[in-house]
CSV table of C-alpha atoms and ligand atoms in Angstrom, one decimal:
chain,number,residue,atom,x,y,z
A,1,MET,CA,101.5,58.6,88.8
A,2,ASN,CA,103.2,58.7,92.5
A,3,THR,CA,101.3,58.4,95.8
A,4,VAL,CA,102.7,60.0,99.1
A,5,LYS,CA,101.1,59.8,102.4
A,6,THR,CA,103.4,62.8,104.4
A,7,VAL,CA,103.7,66.4,104.2
A,8,ARG,CA,107.6,65.9,104.1
A,9,GLU,CA,107.4,63.8,100.8
A,10,LEU,CA,104.7,66.1,99.3
A,11,ARG,CA,107.0,69.1,99.8
A,12,ALA,CA,110.0,67.4,98.5
A,13,ALA,CA,107.6,66.6,95.2
A,14,VAL,CA,106.4,70.1,94.6
A,15,ALA,CA,109.8,71.7,95.4
A,16,ARG,CA,111.4,69.2,92.4
A,17,ALA,CA,108.9,70.5,90.2
A,18,ARG,CA,109.1,73.6,90.9
A,19,ARG,CA,112.9,73.8,90.2
A,20,GLU,CA,112.2,72.2,87.1
A,21,GLY,CA,110.0,75.6,86.2
A,22,LYS,CA,106.7,74.2,86.3
A,23,GLN,CA,103.4,75.6,86.9
A,24,ILE,CA,101.5,73.4,89.9
A,25,ALA,CA,98.0,73.0,90.2
A,26,LEU,CA,96.0,71.3,93.2
A,27,VAL,CA,92.8,69.2,92.7
A,28,PRO,CA,91.4,68.8,96.4
A,29,THR,CA,88.9,65.8,96.7
A,30,MET,CA,87.6,63.6,99.4
A,31,GLY,CA,87.8,60.3,97.1
A,32,ASN,CA,85.3,58.0,95.5
A,33,LEU,CA,86.4,59.8,92.1
A,34,HIS,CA,83.9,60.3,89.4
A,35,SER,CA,84.1,61.4,86.3
A,36,GLY,CA,83.3,64.9,87.5
A,37,HIS,CA,86.6,65.1,89.7
A,38,ALA,CA,88.4,63.6,86.1
A,39,ALA,CA,87.0,67.1,84.8
A,40,LEU,CA,88.7,68.8,87.5
A,41,VAL,CA,91.8,67.0,86.7
A,42,THR,CA,91.5,67.3,83.3
A,43,THR,CA,91.3,71.0,83.6
A,44,ALA,CA,94.2,71.2,85.9
A,45,ALA,CA,96.3,69.5,83.6
A,46,GLN,CA,95.4,72.0,80.8
A,47,GLN,CA,96.3,75.0,82.8
A,48,ALA,CA,99.5,73.9,84.9
A,49,ASP,CA,102.7,71.3,84.0
A,50,PHE,CA,102.4,69.4,86.9
A,51,VAL,CA,99.0,68.7,88.6
A,52,VAL,CA,98.8,67.3,92.2
A,53,ALA,CA,95.3,65.9,93.7
A,54,SER,CA,94.8,65.3,97.3
A,55,ILE,CA,92.3,62.8,98.9
A,56,PHE,CA,91.2,63.1,102.4
A,57,VAL,CA,88.2,62.3,104.1
A,58,ASN,CA,88.5,65.4,106.3
A,59,PRO,CA,86.8,65.0,109.7
A,60,LEU,CA,86.9,68.7,110.5
A,61,GLN,CA,84.0,69.2,107.5
A,62,PHE,CA,81.4,66.2,109.2
A,63,GLY,CA,78.6,67.0,111.8
A,64,ALA,CA,78.2,64.6,114.6
A,65,ASN,CA,75.5,62.6,112.8
A,66,GLU,CA,77.2,62.6,109.2
A,67,ASP,CA,78.5,60.1,107.2
A,68,LEU,CA,82.1,60.7,108.2
A,69,ASP,CA,82.5,56.7,109.1
A,70,THR,CA,80.5,55.3,106.0
A,71,TYR,CA,82.2,57.7,103.4
A,72,PRO,CA,83.5,55.6,101.1
A,73,ARG,CA,87.2,55.1,100.5
A,74,THR,CA,88.1,53.9,97.6
A,75,LEU,CA,92.2,54.4,96.9
A,76,ALA,CA,93.0,51.7,94.6
A,77,ALA,CA,90.1,53.0,91.8
A,78,ASP,CA,90.8,56.4,92.8
A,79,GLN,CA,94.6,56.1,91.7
A,80,GLU,CA,93.8,54.6,88.3
A,81,LYS,CA,91.2,57.6,87.5
A,82,LEU,CA,93.7,60.3,88.5
A,83,LEU,CA,96.4,58.7,86.4
A,84,GLN,CA,94.1,58.3,83.6
A,85,ALA,CA,93.0,62.4,83.8
A,86,GLY,CA,96.6,63.3,83.7
A,87,CYS,CA,97.5,63.6,87.4
A,88,HIS,CA,101.1,63.8,88.5
A,89,LEU,CA,100.8,63.4,92.2
A,90,LEU,CA,98.5,62.1,94.8
A,91,PHE,CA,98.6,63.5,98.1
A,92,ALA,CA,96.8,60.9,100.4
A,93,PRO,CA,97.4,61.4,104.0
A,94,THR,CA,96.3,59.9,107.0
A,95,VAL,CA,94.5,62.1,109.7
A,96,GLU,CA,97.4,62.0,112.1
A,97,GLU,CA,99.5,63.5,109.1
A,98,MET,CA,96.8,66.4,108.6
A,99,TYR,CA,96.6,67.2,112.4
A,100,PRO,CA,99.0,65.5,114.0
A,101,ASN,CA,98.1,67.9,116.9
A,102,GLY,CA,94.6,66.7,117.1
A,103,MET,CA,91.7,68.9,116.3
A,104,THR,CA,90.2,69.7,119.3
A,105,GLY,CA,91.6,73.4,119.9
A,106,LEU,CA,93.2,73.4,116.6
A,107,THR,CA,93.7,76.8,114.4
A,108,ARG,CA,90.9,77.5,112.3
A,109,VAL,CA,90.3,79.6,109.3
A,110,THR,CA,86.8,81.0,109.1
A,111,ALA,CA,85.2,82.7,106.1
A,112,ALA,CA,83.0,84.6,108.2
A,113,GLN,CA,80.5,86.2,105.6
A,114,LEU,CA,79.0,83.0,103.7
A,115,SER,CA,79.8,80.5,106.1
A,116,ASN,CA,76.9,80.4,108.1
A,117,GLU,CA,74.1,80.6,105.4
A,118,LEU,CA,72.4,77.8,103.2
A,119,CYS,CA,74.4,74.3,103.9
A,120,GLY,CA,76.3,76.4,106.5
A,121,SER,CA,73.3,77.0,109.0
A,122,ARG,CA,72.3,73.1,108.6
A,123,ARG,CA,75.7,71.9,109.1
A,124,PRO,CA,77.3,74.1,111.4
A,125,GLY,CA,80.9,74.1,111.5
A,126,HIS,CA,81.2,72.3,108.0
A,127,PHE,CA,82.9,75.2,106.2
A,128,ASP,CA,85.3,75.9,108.7
A,129,GLY,CA,86.4,72.4,108.1
A,130,VAL,CA,86.6,73.2,104.5
A,131,THR,CA,88.6,76.3,104.7
A,132,THR,CA,90.7,74.9,107.5
A,133,VAL,CA,91.7,72.1,105.4
A,134,VAL,CA,91.7,73.6,102.0
A,135,SER,CA,94.1,76.3,103.6
A,136,LYS,CA,96.3,73.6,104.9
A,137,LEU,CA,96.3,72.0,101.6
A,138,PHE,CA,97.3,75.6,100.1
A,139,ASN,CA,99.9,76.0,102.6
A,140,MET,CA,101.7,72.3,101.9
A,141,VAL,CA,101.5,72.5,98.0
A,142,GLN,CA,101.6,76.2,97.6
A,143,PRO,CA,99.8,76.0,94.2
A,144,ASP,CA,100.0,78.5,91.5
A,145,LEU,CA,96.1,77.4,90.8
A,146,ALA,CA,93.1,75.4,92.4
A,147,ILE,CA,90.4,73.6,90.8
A,148,PHE,CA,87.1,73.5,92.4
A,149,GLY,CA,83.6,72.2,91.1
A,150,GLN,CA,80.6,74.1,90.5
A,151,LYS,CA,78.2,71.5,92.0
A,152,ASP,CA,79.1,72.7,95.7
A,153,TYR,CA,78.5,76.3,94.4
A,154,GLN,CA,78.7,77.7,98.3
A,155,GLN,CA,81.8,75.8,98.9
A,156,LEU,CA,83.6,77.7,95.8
A,157,ALA,CA,82.1,80.9,97.3
A,158,VAL,CA,83.7,80.5,100.6
A,159,ILE,CA,86.9,79.4,99.2
A,160,ARG,CA,87.2,82.4,96.9
A,161,ALA,CA,86.3,84.5,100.0
A,162,MET,CA,89.1,83.3,102.0
A,163,VAL,CA,91.5,83.7,99.0
A,164,GLN,CA,90.7,87.1,98.5
A,165,GLU,CA,90.5,88.1,102.2
A,166,LEU,CA,93.7,86.4,103.3
A,167,ASN,CA,95.4,87.3,100.2
A,168,MET,CA,96.8,83.7,99.4
A,169,PRO,CA,98.4,83.7,96.0
A,170,VAL,CA,96.8,81.3,94.4
A,171,GLN,CA,94.1,81.3,91.6
A,172,ILE,CA,90.6,79.6,91.8
A,173,ILE,CA,89.5,78.1,88.7
A,174,SER,CA,85.7,76.6,88.9
A,175,GLU,CA,84.2,73.6,86.6
A,176,PRO,CA,80.8,73.4,85.5
A,177,THR,CA,79.0,70.7,87.5
A,178,VAL,CA,79.1,67.3,85.4
A,179,ARG,CA,75.7,65.5,85.1
A,180,ALA,CA,74.8,62.0,84.4
A,181,GLU,CA,72.4,61.5,81.0
A,182,ASP,CA,69.3,62.4,83.2
A,183,GLY,CA,70.7,65.6,84.9
A,184,LEU,CA,71.4,64.3,88.3
A,185,ALA,CA,74.3,66.1,89.0
A,186,LEU,CA,77.6,63.4,89.7
A,187,SER,CA,78.3,63.3,93.7
A,188,SER,CA,80.1,60.7,95.5
A,189,ARG,CA,77.4,60.6,97.9
A,190,ASN,CA,74.9,59.4,95.1
A,191,GLY,CA,76.0,55.9,95.6
A,192,TYR,CA,74.2,55.9,99.0
A,193,LEU,CA,70.9,56.3,96.9
A,194,SER,CA,68.6,53.1,96.5
A,195,GLU,CA,67.6,52.1,92.9
A,196,GLU,CA,64.1,54.0,93.4
A,197,GLN,CA,65.6,56.7,94.6
A,198,ARG,CA,68.1,57.1,91.9
A,199,ALA,CA,65.0,57.4,89.6
A,200,LEU,CA,63.5,60.2,91.4
A,201,ALA,CA,66.7,62.2,92.2
A,202,PRO,CA,67.0,63.8,88.6
A,203,ALA,CA,63.3,65.7,89.5
A,204,LEU,CA,65.9,68.2,91.5
A,205,TYR,CA,67.4,69.6,88.7
A,206,GLN,CA,64.2,69.5,86.9
A,207,HIS,CA,63.0,71.4,89.4
A,208,LEU,CA,65.8,74.0,89.4
A,209,LYS,CA,65.5,74.3,85.6
A,210,ALA,CA,61.7,74.9,85.8
A,211,MET,CA,62.5,77.6,88.1
A,212,SER,CA,65.2,79.4,85.8
A,213,GLN,CA,63.1,79.2,83.2
A,214,ALA,CA,60.5,81.1,85.3
A,215,ILE,CA,62.6,83.6,86.4
A,216,THR,CA,64.3,84.0,82.6
A,217,ALA,CA,60.4,84.4,81.7
A,218,GLY,CA,59.8,87.3,83.8
A,219,GLU,CA,58.8,85.7,87.0
A,220,ARG,CA,59.9,88.2,90.2
A,221,ASN,CA,57.9,87.1,93.0
A,222,TYR,CA,60.8,84.4,94.1
A,223,GLY,CA,59.0,83.8,97.3
A,224,ALA,CA,56.1,82.2,95.5
A,225,LEU,CA,57.9,80.6,93.3
A,226,ILE,CA,59.9,79.0,95.9
A,227,ASN,CA,57.1,77.7,97.9
A,228,GLN,CA,55.1,76.4,95.1
A,229,HIS,CA,59.0,74.2,93.9
A,230,VAL,CA,59.0,73.3,97.9
A,231,GLU,CA,55.6,71.6,97.8
A,232,GLN,CA,56.1,69.7,94.5
A,233,ILE,CA,59.7,68.0,95.6
A,234,GLN,CA,58.1,67.5,98.8
A,235,ALA,CA,55.3,65.7,97.0
A,236,LEU,CA,57.7,63.5,95.4
A,237,GLY,CA,59.2,62.2,98.3
A,238,PHE,CA,62.3,64.8,99.1
A,239,ARG,CA,62.8,66.7,102.5
A,240,PRO,CA,64.0,69.7,101.0
A,241,ASP,CA,66.6,71.4,103.3
A,242,TYR,CA,66.4,74.6,101.4
A,243,LEU,CA,65.2,75.9,98.2
A,244,GLU,CA,66.6,79.3,97.5
A,245,VAL,CA,67.4,81.8,95.2
A,246,ARG,CA,70.5,83.8,95.8
A,247,HIS,CA,72.2,87.1,94.2
A,248,ALA,CA,75.2,84.7,92.1
A,249,LEU,CA,78.2,86.4,93.8
A,250,THR,CA,76.7,87.8,97.7
A,251,LEU,CA,74.7,84.8,98.0
A,252,LEU,CA,72.0,87.0,99.7
A,253,PRO,CA,68.6,86.8,98.7
A,254,ALA,CA,67.7,88.0,95.5
A,255,GLN,CA,66.1,91.2,94.7
A,256,THR,CA,64.0,91.8,92.0
A,257,SER,CA,66.7,93.6,90.5
A,258,ASP,CA,69.4,91.5,90.6
A,259,ARG,CA,70.3,90.3,87.3
A,260,ASP,CA,73.1,87.5,88.5
A,261,LEU,CA,71.3,84.7,90.0
A,262,VAL,CA,71.9,81.4,91.6
A,263,ILE,CA,69.0,78.9,92.5
A,264,LEU,CA,70.3,76.7,95.1
A,265,VAL,CA,68.5,73.3,96.5
A,266,ALA,CA,69.7,70.9,99.4
A,267,ALA,CA,67.4,68.1,99.8
A,268,PHE,CA,67.4,64.9,101.3
A,269,LEU,CA,66.1,61.2,99.6
A,270,GLY,CA,66.1,58.8,102.4
A,271,ASN,CA,69.2,59.7,104.4
A,272,THR,CA,71.0,61.2,101.4
A,273,ARG,CA,71.0,64.7,101.4
A,274,LEU,CA,71.7,65.9,97.5
A,275,ILE,CA,72.6,69.5,96.5
A,276,ASP,CA,72.3,71.2,93.4
A,277,ASN,CA,72.1,74.7,91.7
A,278,VAL,CA,71.3,76.5,88.7
A,279,HIS,CA,73.4,79.8,87.5
A,280,LEU,CA,71.5,82.0,85.6
A,281,ASN,CA,72.2,85.6,84.4
A,282,LEU,CA,69.2,87.8,83.0
A,283,ASP,CA,71.6,89.7,81.1
A,284,SER,CA,73.7,87.1,78.8
A,285,GLY,CA,70.5,84.6,78.6
A,286,LEU,CA,72.5,82.1,80.3
B,301,PAF,O1,84.7,69.2,98.1
B,301,PAF,C1,85.1,68.4,98.2
B,301,PAF,O2,85.7,67.0,98.0
B,301,PAF,C2,85.6,68.9,99.9
B,301,PAF,O3,85.0,69.9,100.6
B,301,PAF,C3,87.2,69.5,99.7
B,301,PAF,C4,87.4,70.8,99.1
B,301,PAF,C5,88.2,68.4,99.2
B,301,PAF,C6,87.9,69.9,101.1
B,301,PAF,O4,88.0,68.8,102.1
């Protein structure tokens, strides 16, 4: 696996693969890779002949008081994991390479409909940062397909909307959330948790599952269900940002007649913000 740091080298390597008739897959990441990322690369390698991964801690998607400076940078370990998972080319640019004109006044991509809800309302500008950098990566690599994890459910929806509405010629493939044995969704930010917080963290998923079971059993008073679980999560020591039952595709607040649902949560444990979700389709028994 080669690592390149410039757009010029990236384009040259991808062009070579194209000339050989290869299908190109892209797995965009911010590094500090775990088994969830490895699963994205494995899927990419099953679906395409040439897998490009990117590692770029994108300043544009971090708020002023967020963890841009402390976000773990672990390039050597990441390279090893990518190689093991079947990656062919790693693009690991600097901030200057990605944003040579700086970030002020930059042309941006906004998926307006979905970006200001949920995480977007708590992290203003976050999804514009994501859609802008993902668009740039798509333009640089021009992949046939790109893989994203379902753990970042809203991000996936925002990217799908961007691709569809801007006619981007790339197929978006989603990969199920990878969880630790105790149910905690793997995340690069889990490393911030203290031992005590780490022991508590899987409770979030337990609550999502309990809500999902209640809805499957017939509960339709989503407001009451949410309030009940918010109180319980708070009592455990979380500071919930939101807990919502939404339509799985539109992400609009769920109506009692909706059958395809997603329950989404964001909650702080200390200074660490955890997100998770559970998808349930009342027609398929998922
Ligand atoms: O999910 C992430 O790691 C990031 O948001 C992404 C998609 C790589 C864009 O920076």
